Coordinates of C-alpha atoms and ligand atoms in Angstrom, one line a residue:
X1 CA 19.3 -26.0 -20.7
X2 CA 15.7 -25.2 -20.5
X3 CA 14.6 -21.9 -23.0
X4 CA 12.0 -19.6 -22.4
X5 CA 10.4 -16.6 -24.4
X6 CA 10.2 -14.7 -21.0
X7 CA 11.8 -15.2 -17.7
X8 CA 9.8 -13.3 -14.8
X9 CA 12.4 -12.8 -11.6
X10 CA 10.2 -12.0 -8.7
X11 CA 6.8 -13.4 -8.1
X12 CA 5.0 -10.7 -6.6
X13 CA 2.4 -8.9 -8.0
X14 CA 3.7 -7.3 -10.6
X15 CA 5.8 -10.7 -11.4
X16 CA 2.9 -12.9 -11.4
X17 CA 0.4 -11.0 -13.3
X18 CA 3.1 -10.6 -16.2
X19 CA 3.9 -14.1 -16.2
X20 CA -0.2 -15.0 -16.3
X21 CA -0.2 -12.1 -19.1
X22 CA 2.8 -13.6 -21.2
X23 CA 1.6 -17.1 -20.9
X24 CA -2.2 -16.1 -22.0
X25 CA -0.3 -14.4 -25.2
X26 CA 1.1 -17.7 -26.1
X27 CA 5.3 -16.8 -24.6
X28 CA 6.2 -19.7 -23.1
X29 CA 7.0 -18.5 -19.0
X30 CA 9.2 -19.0 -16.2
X31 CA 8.9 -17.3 -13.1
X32 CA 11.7 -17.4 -10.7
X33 CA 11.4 -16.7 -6.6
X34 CA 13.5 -16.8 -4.0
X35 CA 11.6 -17.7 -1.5
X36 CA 9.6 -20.8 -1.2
X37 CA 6.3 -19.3 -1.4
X38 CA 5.1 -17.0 -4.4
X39 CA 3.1 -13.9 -4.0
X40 CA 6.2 -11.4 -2.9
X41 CA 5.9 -8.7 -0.3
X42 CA 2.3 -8.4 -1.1
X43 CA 0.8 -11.7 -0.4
X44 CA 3.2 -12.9 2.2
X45 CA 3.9 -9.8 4.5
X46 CA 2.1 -7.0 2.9
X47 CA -1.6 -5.7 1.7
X48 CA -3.2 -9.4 2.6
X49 CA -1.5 -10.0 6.4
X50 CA -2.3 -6.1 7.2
X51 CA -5.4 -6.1 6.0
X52 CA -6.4 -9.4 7.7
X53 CA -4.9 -7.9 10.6
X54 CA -7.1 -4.9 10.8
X55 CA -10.1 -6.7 9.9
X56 CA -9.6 -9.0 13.0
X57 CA -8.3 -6.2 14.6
X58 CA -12.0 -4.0 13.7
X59 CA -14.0 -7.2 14.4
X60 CA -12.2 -6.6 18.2
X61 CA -12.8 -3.1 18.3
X62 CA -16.8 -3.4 17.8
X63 CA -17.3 -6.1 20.5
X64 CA -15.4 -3.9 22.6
X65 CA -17.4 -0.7 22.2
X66 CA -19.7 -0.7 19.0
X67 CA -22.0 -3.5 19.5
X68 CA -23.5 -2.4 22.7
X69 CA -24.8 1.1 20.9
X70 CA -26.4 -1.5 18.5
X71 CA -28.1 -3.4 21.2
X72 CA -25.9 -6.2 21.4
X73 CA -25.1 -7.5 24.8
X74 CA -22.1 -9.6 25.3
X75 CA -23.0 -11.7 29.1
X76 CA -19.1 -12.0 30.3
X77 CA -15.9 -10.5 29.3
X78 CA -15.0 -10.1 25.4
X79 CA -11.5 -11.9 25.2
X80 CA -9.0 -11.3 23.2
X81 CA -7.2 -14.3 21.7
X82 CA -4.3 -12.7 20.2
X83 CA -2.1 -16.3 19.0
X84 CA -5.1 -17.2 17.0
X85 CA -5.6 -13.8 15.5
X86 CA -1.8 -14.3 13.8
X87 CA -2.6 -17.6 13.0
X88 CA -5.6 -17.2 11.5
X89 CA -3.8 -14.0 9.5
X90 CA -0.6 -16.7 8.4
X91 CA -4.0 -19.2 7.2
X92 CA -5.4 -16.4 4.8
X93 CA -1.7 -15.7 3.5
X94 CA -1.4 -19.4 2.8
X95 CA -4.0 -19.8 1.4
X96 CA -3.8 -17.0 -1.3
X97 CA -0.3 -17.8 -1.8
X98 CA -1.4 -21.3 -2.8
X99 CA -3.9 -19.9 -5.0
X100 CA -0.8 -18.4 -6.9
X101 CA 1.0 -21.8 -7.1
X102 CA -2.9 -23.1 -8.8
X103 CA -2.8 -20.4 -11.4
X104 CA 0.8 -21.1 -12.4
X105 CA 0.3 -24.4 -12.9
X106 CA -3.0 -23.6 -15.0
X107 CA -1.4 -21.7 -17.4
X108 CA 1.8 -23.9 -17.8
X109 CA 3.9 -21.4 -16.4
X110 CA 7.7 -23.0 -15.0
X111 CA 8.2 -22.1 -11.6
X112 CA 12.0 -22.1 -10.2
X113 CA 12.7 -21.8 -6.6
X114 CA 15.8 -19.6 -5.8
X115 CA 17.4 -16.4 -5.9
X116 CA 17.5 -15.5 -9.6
X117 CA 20.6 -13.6 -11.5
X118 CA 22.2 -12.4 -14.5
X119 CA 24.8 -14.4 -16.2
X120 CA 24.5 -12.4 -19.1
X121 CA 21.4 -10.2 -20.8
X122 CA 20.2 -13.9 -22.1
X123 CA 21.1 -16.2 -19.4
X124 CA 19.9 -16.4 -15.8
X125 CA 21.4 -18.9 -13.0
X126 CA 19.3 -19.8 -9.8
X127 CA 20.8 -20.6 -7.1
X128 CA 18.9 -22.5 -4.4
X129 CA 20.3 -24.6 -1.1
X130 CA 19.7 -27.5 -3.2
X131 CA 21.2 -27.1 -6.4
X132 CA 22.8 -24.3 -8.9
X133 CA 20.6 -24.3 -12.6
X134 CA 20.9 -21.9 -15.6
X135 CA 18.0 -21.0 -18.0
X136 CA 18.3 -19.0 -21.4
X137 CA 15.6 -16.3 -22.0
X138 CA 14.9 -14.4 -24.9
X139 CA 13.1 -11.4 -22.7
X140 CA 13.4 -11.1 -19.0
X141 CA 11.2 -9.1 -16.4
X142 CA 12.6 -7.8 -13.1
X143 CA 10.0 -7.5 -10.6
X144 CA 12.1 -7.9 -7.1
X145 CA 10.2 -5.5 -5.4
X146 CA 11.4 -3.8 -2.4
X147 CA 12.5 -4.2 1.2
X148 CA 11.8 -2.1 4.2
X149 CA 13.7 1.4 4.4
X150 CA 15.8 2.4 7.5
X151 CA 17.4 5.2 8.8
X152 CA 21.1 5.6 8.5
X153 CA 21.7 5.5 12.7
X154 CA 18.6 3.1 13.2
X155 CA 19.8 -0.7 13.9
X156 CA 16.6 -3.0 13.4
X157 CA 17.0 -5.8 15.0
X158 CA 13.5 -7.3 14.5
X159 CA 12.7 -8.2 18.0
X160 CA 12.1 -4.4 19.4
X161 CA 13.2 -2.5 16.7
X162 CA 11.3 -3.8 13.8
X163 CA 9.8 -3.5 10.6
X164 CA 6.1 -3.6 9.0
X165 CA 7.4 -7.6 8.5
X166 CA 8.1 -8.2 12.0
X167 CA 4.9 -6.0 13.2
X168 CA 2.9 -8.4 11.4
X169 CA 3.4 -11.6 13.1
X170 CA 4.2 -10.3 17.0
X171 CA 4.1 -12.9 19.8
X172 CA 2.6 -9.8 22.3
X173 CA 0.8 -6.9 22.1
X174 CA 3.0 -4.1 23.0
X175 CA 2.3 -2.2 26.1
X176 CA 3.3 1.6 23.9
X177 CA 4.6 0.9 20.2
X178 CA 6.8 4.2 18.8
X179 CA 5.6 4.3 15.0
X180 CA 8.4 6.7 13.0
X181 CA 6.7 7.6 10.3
X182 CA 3.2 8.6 9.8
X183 CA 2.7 7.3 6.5
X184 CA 0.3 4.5 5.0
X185 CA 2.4 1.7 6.8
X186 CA 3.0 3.3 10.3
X187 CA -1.3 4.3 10.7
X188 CA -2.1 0.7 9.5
X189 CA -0.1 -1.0 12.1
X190 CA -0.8 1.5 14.5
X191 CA -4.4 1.2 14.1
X192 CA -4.7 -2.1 14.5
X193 CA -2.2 -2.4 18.2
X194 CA -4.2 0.7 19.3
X195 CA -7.4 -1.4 18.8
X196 CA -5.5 -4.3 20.9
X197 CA -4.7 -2.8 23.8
X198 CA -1.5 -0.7 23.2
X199 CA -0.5 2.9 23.2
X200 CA 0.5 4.3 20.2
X201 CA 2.8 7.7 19.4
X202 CA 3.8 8.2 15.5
X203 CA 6.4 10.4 15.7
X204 CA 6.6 12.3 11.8
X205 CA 8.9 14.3 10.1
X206 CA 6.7 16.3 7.7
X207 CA 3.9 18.7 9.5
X208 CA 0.9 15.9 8.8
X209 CA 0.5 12.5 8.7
X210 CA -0.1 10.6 5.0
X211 CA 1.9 13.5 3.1
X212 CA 1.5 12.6 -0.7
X213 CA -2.3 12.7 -0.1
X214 CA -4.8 15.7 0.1
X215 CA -4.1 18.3 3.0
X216 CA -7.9 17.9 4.1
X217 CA -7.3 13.6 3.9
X218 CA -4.5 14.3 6.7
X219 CA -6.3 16.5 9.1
X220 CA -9.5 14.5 8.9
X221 CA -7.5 10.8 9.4
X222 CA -5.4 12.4 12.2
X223 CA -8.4 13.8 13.9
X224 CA -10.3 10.5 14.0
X225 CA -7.3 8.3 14.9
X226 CA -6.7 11.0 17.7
X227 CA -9.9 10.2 18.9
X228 CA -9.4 6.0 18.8
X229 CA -6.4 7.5 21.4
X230 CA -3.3 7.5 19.1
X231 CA -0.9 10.1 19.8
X232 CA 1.0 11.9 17.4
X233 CA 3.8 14.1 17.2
X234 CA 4.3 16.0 14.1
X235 CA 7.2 17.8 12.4
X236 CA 9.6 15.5 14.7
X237 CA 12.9 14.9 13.2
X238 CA 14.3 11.6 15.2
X239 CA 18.0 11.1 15.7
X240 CA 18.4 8.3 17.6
X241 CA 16.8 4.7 17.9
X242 CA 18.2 3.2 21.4
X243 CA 17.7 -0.3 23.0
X244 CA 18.0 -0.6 26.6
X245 CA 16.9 -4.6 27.0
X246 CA 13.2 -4.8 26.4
X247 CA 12.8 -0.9 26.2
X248 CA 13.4 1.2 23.4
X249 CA 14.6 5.0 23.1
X250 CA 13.9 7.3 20.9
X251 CA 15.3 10.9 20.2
X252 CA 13.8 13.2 17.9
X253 CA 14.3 17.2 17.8
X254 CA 11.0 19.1 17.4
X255 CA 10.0 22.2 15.5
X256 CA 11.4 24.6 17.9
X257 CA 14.4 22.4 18.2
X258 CA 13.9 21.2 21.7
X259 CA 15.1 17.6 22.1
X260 CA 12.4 15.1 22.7
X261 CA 12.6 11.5 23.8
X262 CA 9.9 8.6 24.0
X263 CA 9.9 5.4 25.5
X264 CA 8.3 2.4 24.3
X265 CA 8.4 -1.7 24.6
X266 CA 8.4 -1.7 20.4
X267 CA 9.2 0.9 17.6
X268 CA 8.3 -0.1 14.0
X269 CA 10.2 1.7 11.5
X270 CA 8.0 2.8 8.7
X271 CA 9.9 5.4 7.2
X272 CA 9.5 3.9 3.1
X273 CA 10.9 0.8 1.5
X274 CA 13.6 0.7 -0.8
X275 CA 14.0 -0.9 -4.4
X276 CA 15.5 -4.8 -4.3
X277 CA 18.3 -5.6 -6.4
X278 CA 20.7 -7.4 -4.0
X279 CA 22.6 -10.3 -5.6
X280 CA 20.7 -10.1 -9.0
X281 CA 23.9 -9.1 -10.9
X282 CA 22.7 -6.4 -13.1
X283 CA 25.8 -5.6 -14.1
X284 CA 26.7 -9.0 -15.7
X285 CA 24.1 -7.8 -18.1
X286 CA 24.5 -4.2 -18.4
X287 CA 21.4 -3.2 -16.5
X288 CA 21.5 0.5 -15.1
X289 CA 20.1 1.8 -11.8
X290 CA 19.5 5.3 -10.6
X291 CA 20.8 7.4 -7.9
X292 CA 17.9 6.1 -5.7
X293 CA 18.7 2.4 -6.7
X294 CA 15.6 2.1 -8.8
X295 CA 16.1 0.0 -11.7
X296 CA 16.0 2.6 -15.0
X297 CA 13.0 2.3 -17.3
X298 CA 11.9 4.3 -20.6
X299 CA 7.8 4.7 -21.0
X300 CA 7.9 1.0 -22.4
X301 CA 9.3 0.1 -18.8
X302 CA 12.0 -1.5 -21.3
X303 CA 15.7 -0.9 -19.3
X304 CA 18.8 0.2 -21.1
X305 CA 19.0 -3.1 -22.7
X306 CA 16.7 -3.7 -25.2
X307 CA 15.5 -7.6 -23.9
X308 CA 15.2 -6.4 -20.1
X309 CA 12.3 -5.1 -18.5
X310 CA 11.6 -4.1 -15.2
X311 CA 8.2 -3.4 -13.2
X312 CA 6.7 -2.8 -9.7
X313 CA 8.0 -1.2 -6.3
X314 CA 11.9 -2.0 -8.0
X315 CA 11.3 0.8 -10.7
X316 CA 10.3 4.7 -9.8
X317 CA 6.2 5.8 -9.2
X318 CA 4.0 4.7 -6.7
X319 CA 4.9 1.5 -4.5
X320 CA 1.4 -0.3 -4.7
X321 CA 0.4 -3.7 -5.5
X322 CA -2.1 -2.3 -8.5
X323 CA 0.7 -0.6 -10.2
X324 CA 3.2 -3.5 -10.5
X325 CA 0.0 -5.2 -11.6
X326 CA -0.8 -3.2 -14.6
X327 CA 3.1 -2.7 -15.7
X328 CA 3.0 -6.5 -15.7
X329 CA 0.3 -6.7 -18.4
X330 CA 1.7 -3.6 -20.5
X331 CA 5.1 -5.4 -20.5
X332 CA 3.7 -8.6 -21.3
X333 CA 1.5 -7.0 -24.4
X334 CA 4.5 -4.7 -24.9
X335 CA 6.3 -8.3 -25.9
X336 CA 3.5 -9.8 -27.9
X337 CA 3.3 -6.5 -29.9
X338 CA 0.7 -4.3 -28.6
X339 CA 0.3 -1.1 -27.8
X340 CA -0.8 -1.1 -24.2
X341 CA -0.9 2.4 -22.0
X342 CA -1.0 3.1 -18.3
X343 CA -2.3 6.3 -16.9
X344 CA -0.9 6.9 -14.0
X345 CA -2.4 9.8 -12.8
X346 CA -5.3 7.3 -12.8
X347 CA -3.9 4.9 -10.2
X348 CA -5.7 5.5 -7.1
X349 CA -4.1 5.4 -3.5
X350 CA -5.6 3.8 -0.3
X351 CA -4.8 3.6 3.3
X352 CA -7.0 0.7 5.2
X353 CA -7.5 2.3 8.3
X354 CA -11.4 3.1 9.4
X355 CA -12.2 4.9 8.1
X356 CA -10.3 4.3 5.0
X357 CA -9.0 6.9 3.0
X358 CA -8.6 6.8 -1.0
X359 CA -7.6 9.4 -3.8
X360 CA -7.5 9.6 -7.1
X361 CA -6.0 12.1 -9.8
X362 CA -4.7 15.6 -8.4
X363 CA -5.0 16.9 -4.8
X364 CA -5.8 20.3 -4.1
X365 CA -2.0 21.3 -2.8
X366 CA -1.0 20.2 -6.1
X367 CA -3.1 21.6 -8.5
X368 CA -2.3 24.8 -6.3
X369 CA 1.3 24.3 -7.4
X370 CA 0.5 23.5 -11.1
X371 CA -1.4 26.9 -11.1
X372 CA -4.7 25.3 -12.1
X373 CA -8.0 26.8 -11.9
X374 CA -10.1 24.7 -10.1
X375 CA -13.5 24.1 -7.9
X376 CA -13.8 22.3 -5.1
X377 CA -17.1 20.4 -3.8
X378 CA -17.0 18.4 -0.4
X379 CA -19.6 16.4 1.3
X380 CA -19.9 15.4 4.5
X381 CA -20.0 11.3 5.3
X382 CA -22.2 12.2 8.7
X383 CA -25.1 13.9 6.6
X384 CA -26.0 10.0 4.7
X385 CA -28.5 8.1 5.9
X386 CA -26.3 4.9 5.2
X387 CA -23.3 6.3 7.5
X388 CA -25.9 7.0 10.5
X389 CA -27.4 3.4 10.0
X390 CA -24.2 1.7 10.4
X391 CA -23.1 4.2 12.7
X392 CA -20.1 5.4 10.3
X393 CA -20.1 8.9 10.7
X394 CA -16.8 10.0 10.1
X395 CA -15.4 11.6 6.8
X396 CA -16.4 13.0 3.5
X397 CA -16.3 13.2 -0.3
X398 CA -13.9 15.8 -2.1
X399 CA -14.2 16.4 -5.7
X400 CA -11.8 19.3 -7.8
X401 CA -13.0 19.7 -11.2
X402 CA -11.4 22.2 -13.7
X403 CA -13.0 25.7 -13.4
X404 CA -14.1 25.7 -16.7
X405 CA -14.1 22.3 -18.4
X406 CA -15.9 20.9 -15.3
X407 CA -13.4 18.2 -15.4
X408 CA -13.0 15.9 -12.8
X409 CA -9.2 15.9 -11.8
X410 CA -8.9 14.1 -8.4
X411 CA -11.1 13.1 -6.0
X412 CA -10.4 12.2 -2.6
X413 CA -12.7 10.3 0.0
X414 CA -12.5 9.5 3.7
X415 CA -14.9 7.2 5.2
X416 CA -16.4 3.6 5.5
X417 CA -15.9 1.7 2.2
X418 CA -14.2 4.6 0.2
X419 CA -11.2 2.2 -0.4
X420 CA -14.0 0.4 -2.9
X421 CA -15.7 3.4 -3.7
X422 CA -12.8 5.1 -5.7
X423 CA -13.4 2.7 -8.4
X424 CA -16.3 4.9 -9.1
X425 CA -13.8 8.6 -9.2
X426 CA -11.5 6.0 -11.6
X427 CA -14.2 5.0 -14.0
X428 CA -15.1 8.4 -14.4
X429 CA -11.8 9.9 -14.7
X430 CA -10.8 7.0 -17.4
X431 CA -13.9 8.6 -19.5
X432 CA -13.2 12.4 -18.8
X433 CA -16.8 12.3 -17.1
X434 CA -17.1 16.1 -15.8
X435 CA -18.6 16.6 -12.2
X436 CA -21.9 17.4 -13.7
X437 CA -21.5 13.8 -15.3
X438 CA -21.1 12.0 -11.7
X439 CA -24.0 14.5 -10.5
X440 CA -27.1 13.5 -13.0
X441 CA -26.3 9.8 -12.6
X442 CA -28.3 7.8 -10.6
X443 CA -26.4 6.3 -7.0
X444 CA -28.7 3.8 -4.8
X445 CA -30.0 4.9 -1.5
X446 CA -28.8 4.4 0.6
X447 CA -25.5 4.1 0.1
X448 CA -22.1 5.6 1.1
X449 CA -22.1 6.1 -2.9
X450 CA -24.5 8.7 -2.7
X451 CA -21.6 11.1 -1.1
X452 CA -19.6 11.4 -4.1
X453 CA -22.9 12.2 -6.3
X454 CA -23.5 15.1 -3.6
X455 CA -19.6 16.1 -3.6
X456 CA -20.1 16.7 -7.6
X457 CA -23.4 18.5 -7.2
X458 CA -21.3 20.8 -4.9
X459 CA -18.1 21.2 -7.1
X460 CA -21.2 21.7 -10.5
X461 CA -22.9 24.4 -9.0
X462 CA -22.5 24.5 -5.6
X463 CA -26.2 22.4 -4.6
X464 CA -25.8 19.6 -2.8
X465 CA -29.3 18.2 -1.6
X466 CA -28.4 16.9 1.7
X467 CA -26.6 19.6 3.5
Ligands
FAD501 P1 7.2 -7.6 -4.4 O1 5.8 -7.9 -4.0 O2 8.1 -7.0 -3.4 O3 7.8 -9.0 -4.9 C1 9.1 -9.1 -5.3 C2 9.5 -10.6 -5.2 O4 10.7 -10.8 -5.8 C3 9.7 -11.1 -3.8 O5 8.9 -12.3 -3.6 C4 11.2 -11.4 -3.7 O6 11.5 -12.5 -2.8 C5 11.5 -11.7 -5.1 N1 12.9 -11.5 -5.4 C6 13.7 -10.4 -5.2 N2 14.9 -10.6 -5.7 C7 14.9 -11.9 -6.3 C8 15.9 -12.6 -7.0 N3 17.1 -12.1 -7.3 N4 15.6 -13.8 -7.4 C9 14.3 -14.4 -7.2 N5 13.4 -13.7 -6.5 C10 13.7 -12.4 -6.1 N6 0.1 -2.1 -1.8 C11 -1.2 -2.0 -2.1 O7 -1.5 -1.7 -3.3 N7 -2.2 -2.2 -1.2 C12 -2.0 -2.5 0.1 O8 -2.9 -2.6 0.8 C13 -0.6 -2.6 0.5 N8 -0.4 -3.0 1.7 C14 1.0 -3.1 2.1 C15 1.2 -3.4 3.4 C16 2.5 -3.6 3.9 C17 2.8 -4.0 5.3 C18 3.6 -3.5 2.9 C19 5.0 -3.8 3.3 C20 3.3 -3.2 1.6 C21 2.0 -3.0 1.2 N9 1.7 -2.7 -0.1 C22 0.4 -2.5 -0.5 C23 2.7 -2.5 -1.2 C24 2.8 -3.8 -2.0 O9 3.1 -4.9 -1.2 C25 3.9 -3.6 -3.1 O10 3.7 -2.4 -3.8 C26 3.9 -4.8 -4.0 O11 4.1 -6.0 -3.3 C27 5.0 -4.6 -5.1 O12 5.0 -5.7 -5.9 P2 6.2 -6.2 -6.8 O13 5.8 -7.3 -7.6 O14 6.9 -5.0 -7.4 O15 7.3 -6.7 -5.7
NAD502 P1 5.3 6.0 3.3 O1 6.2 6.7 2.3 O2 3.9 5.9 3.1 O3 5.5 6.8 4.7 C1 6.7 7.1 5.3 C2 6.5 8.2 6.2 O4 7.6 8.3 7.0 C3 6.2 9.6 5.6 O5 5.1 10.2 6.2 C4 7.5 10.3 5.8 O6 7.3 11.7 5.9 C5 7.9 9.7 7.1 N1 9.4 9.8 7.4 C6 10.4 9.7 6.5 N2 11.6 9.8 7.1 C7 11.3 10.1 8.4 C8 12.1 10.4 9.6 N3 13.4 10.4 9.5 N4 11.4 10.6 10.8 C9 10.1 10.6 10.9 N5 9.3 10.3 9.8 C10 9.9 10.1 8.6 O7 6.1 4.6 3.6 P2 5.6 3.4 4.4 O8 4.4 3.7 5.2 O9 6.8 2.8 5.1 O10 5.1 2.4 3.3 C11 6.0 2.0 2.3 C12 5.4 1.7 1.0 O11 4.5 0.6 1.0 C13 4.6 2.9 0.5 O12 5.1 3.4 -0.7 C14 3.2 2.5 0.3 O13 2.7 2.9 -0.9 C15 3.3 1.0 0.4 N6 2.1 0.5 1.2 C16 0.9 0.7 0.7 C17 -0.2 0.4 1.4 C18 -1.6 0.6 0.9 O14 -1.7 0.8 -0.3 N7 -2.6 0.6 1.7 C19 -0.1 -0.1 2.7 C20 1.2 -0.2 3.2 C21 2.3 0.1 2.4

């Protein structure tokens, strides 16, 4: 029977980063995955397939109506060729998938394909069509992810009715796909089939759209996405998911309780994703899970047995690729004796749309709640040269800083590029940098960059130079 310091089961990214980690700190590794290609929900039918989808689907949307304000004259029809757009997304998730198999092998980590379980807290048996094998471990990490959430009355049956997997490698464009839920998953998707051609109602339960985020994030988002043509029905509570052949039903009551039905050819179900623990057998080694089926962790993300870790969208916090990434390195130093620390207030949140929307730190509704004194300082994207060169108008920079500290405490952005520019809000929060900090450094001109040096002028001392 092969040994191991550390058995990883799951190889997304939270799974493959802390097998990469343990391996560079000298453990000697297995990983263990189900299916036949590494990279979990991530590589294979999350953040890379959506965002090559919206890419494609943004290069579409210019030749349709962009490049003729710059000038650009297409002779003839722009055609859309939308086999080769899913084939070309399937040839970048292949190829970074592969790129996971090359780092593996560089640092000498033992990949086993099948579905991994416990025999015991020490022993795990994977089971694959081809054969049954057992390993012993002295440490193991779960990192199985998460699956699509449903509702209780909805039947997906992944031809109609289907999920962000299904959305993401259609064999038509729907004529009008039903989004339920207006959260990161449902204006992704719905984004890039109202670029394609289809018509597109998100139909949301809470009374705006991206809920976790800043208030002003939602109403700027839904305004712009309103204008692209999506419709959206807020504060729409749906109780019923019907398929009549190739059309699909949906009842939903609304605020004034009036029953409310829309008909579509698709509706994707984005309504959360759940934590994965099907047939890993945590109970052959004593693991527990909560009420919410999350696999239980202390600070140390060590479970209720001492030798069993877990990480990523399986355990509670955010369910983003960047967090199961970091818990993969603090558990792997965690093993090899350091003393490794996350902030998670520091992880920041993006949705891909255009324009993009990221945060970072507090929003303003909750530092309301916390009873914090707080100032505010916003710029507006539309008011940089950079944005009116490109033609990227929409958005603008939010900073709250502490009333009298001048600490940052969140920062939120919407606009072209903000996904990359919240790095900057995260560098700054990691060092405590005040507003006043961000505001006396020097940004390049021009550059969307320049918005959040104006935002912190306006949350200093309320003089921004621009507006
Ligand atoms: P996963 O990536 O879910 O990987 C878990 C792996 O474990 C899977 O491969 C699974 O097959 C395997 N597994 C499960 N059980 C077993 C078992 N018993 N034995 C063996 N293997 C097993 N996040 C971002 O940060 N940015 C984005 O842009 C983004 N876009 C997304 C878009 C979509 C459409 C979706 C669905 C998600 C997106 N996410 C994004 C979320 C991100 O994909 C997850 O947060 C991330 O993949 C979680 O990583 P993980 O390692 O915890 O689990
Ligand atoms: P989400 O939590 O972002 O959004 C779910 C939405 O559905 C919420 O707005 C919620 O209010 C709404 N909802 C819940 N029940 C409903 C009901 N009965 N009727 C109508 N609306 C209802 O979840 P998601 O969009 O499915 O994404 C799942 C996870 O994947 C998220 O945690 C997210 O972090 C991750 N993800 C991240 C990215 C990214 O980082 N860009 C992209 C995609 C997915």
């Amino acid at each position: 029977m092969n040994t191991y310091d550390v058995a990883v089961i799951g190889s997304g990214p939270g799974g493959y980063v802390a097998a990469i980690r343990c391996a560079q700190l000298g453990m000697k590794t297995a990983i263990i995955e189900k299916y036949s290609t590494l990279g979990g929900t991530c590589l294979n039918v999350g953040c890379i397939p959506s965002k090559a989808l919206l890419d494609s689907s943004h290069h579409y949307e210019d030749a349709m109506k962009h490049f003729a304000d710059h000038g650009i004259e297409i002779p003839g029809e722009v055609k859309l060729n939308f086999k080769k757009m899913i084939e070309r997304k399937q040839a970048v998730v292949d190829q970074t998938t592969k790129g996971i198999d090359f780092l593996m092998n560089k640092n000498k980590i033992d990949v086993y394909e099948g579905l991994g379980s416990f025999k015991d807290a020490t022993h795990i048996e994977i089971t694959s069509e081809k054969e049954t094998k057992e390993i012993e471990t002295k440490n193991v990490i779960i990192a199985t992810g998460s699956k699509p959430a449903t509702l209780p009355f909805i039947t997906v049956d992944k031809e109609r009715i289907i999920t962000s997997t299904e959305a993401l490698s259609l064999k038509e464009i729907p004529k009008h796909m039903i989004v339920i839920g207006g959260g990161v998953i449902g204006l992704e998707l719905g984004q890039v089939y109202r670029r394609l051609g289809a018509e597109v109602s998100v139909v949301e339960y809470m009374d705006r759209i991206i809920p976790t985020m800043d208030s002003a994030q939602s109403k700027e988002l839904m305004k712009v996405m309103k204008k692209q043509g999506v419709k959206f029905h807020l504060s729409h509570k749906v109780s019923a998911v019907e398929r009549k052949k190739n059309e699909v039903v949906i009842t939903a009551t609304d605020k004034k309780d009036k029953e409310v039905t829309f008909k579509g050819d698709y509706c994707l179900v984005s309504v959360g994703r759940r934590p994965y623990t099907d047939g890993l057998k945590l109970e052959n080694a004593g693991v527990k899970v909560n009420e919410r089926g999350q696999v239980e962790v202390n600070d140390h993300l060590q479970t209720n047995v001492s030798n069993i870790y877990a990480i990523g969208d399986v355990i509670r916090g955010a369910m983003l690729a960047h967090k199961a990434e970091e818990e993969g390195v603090l558990v792997a130093e965690i093993l090899a004796g350091q003393k490794p620390h996350i902030d998670y207030n520091l992880i920041p949140g993006v949705v891909y749309t255009w324009p993009e929307v990221a945060s970072v730190g507090k929003t303003e509704e909750e530092l309301k709640e916390e009873g914090v004194d707080y100032k505010t300082g916003q710029f507006p994207m539309r008011a940089l040269g950079r944005a009116r060169a490109s033609g990227d108008i929409d958005g603008f920079v939010k900073i709250l800083s502490d009333a009298s500290t001048d600490e940052v405490l969140g920062v939120h952005m919407v606009g072209a590029r903000v996904a990359d520019l919240i790095t900057e809000a995260v560098t700054a929060m990691e060092f405590r940098a005040s507003a006043e900090d961000i505001a006396r450094m020097s940004h390049a001109h021009p550059t969307y960059a320049e918005a959040v040096k104006e935002a912190a002028l306006a949350a200093t001392e309320n003089r921004p130079l621009h507006v």
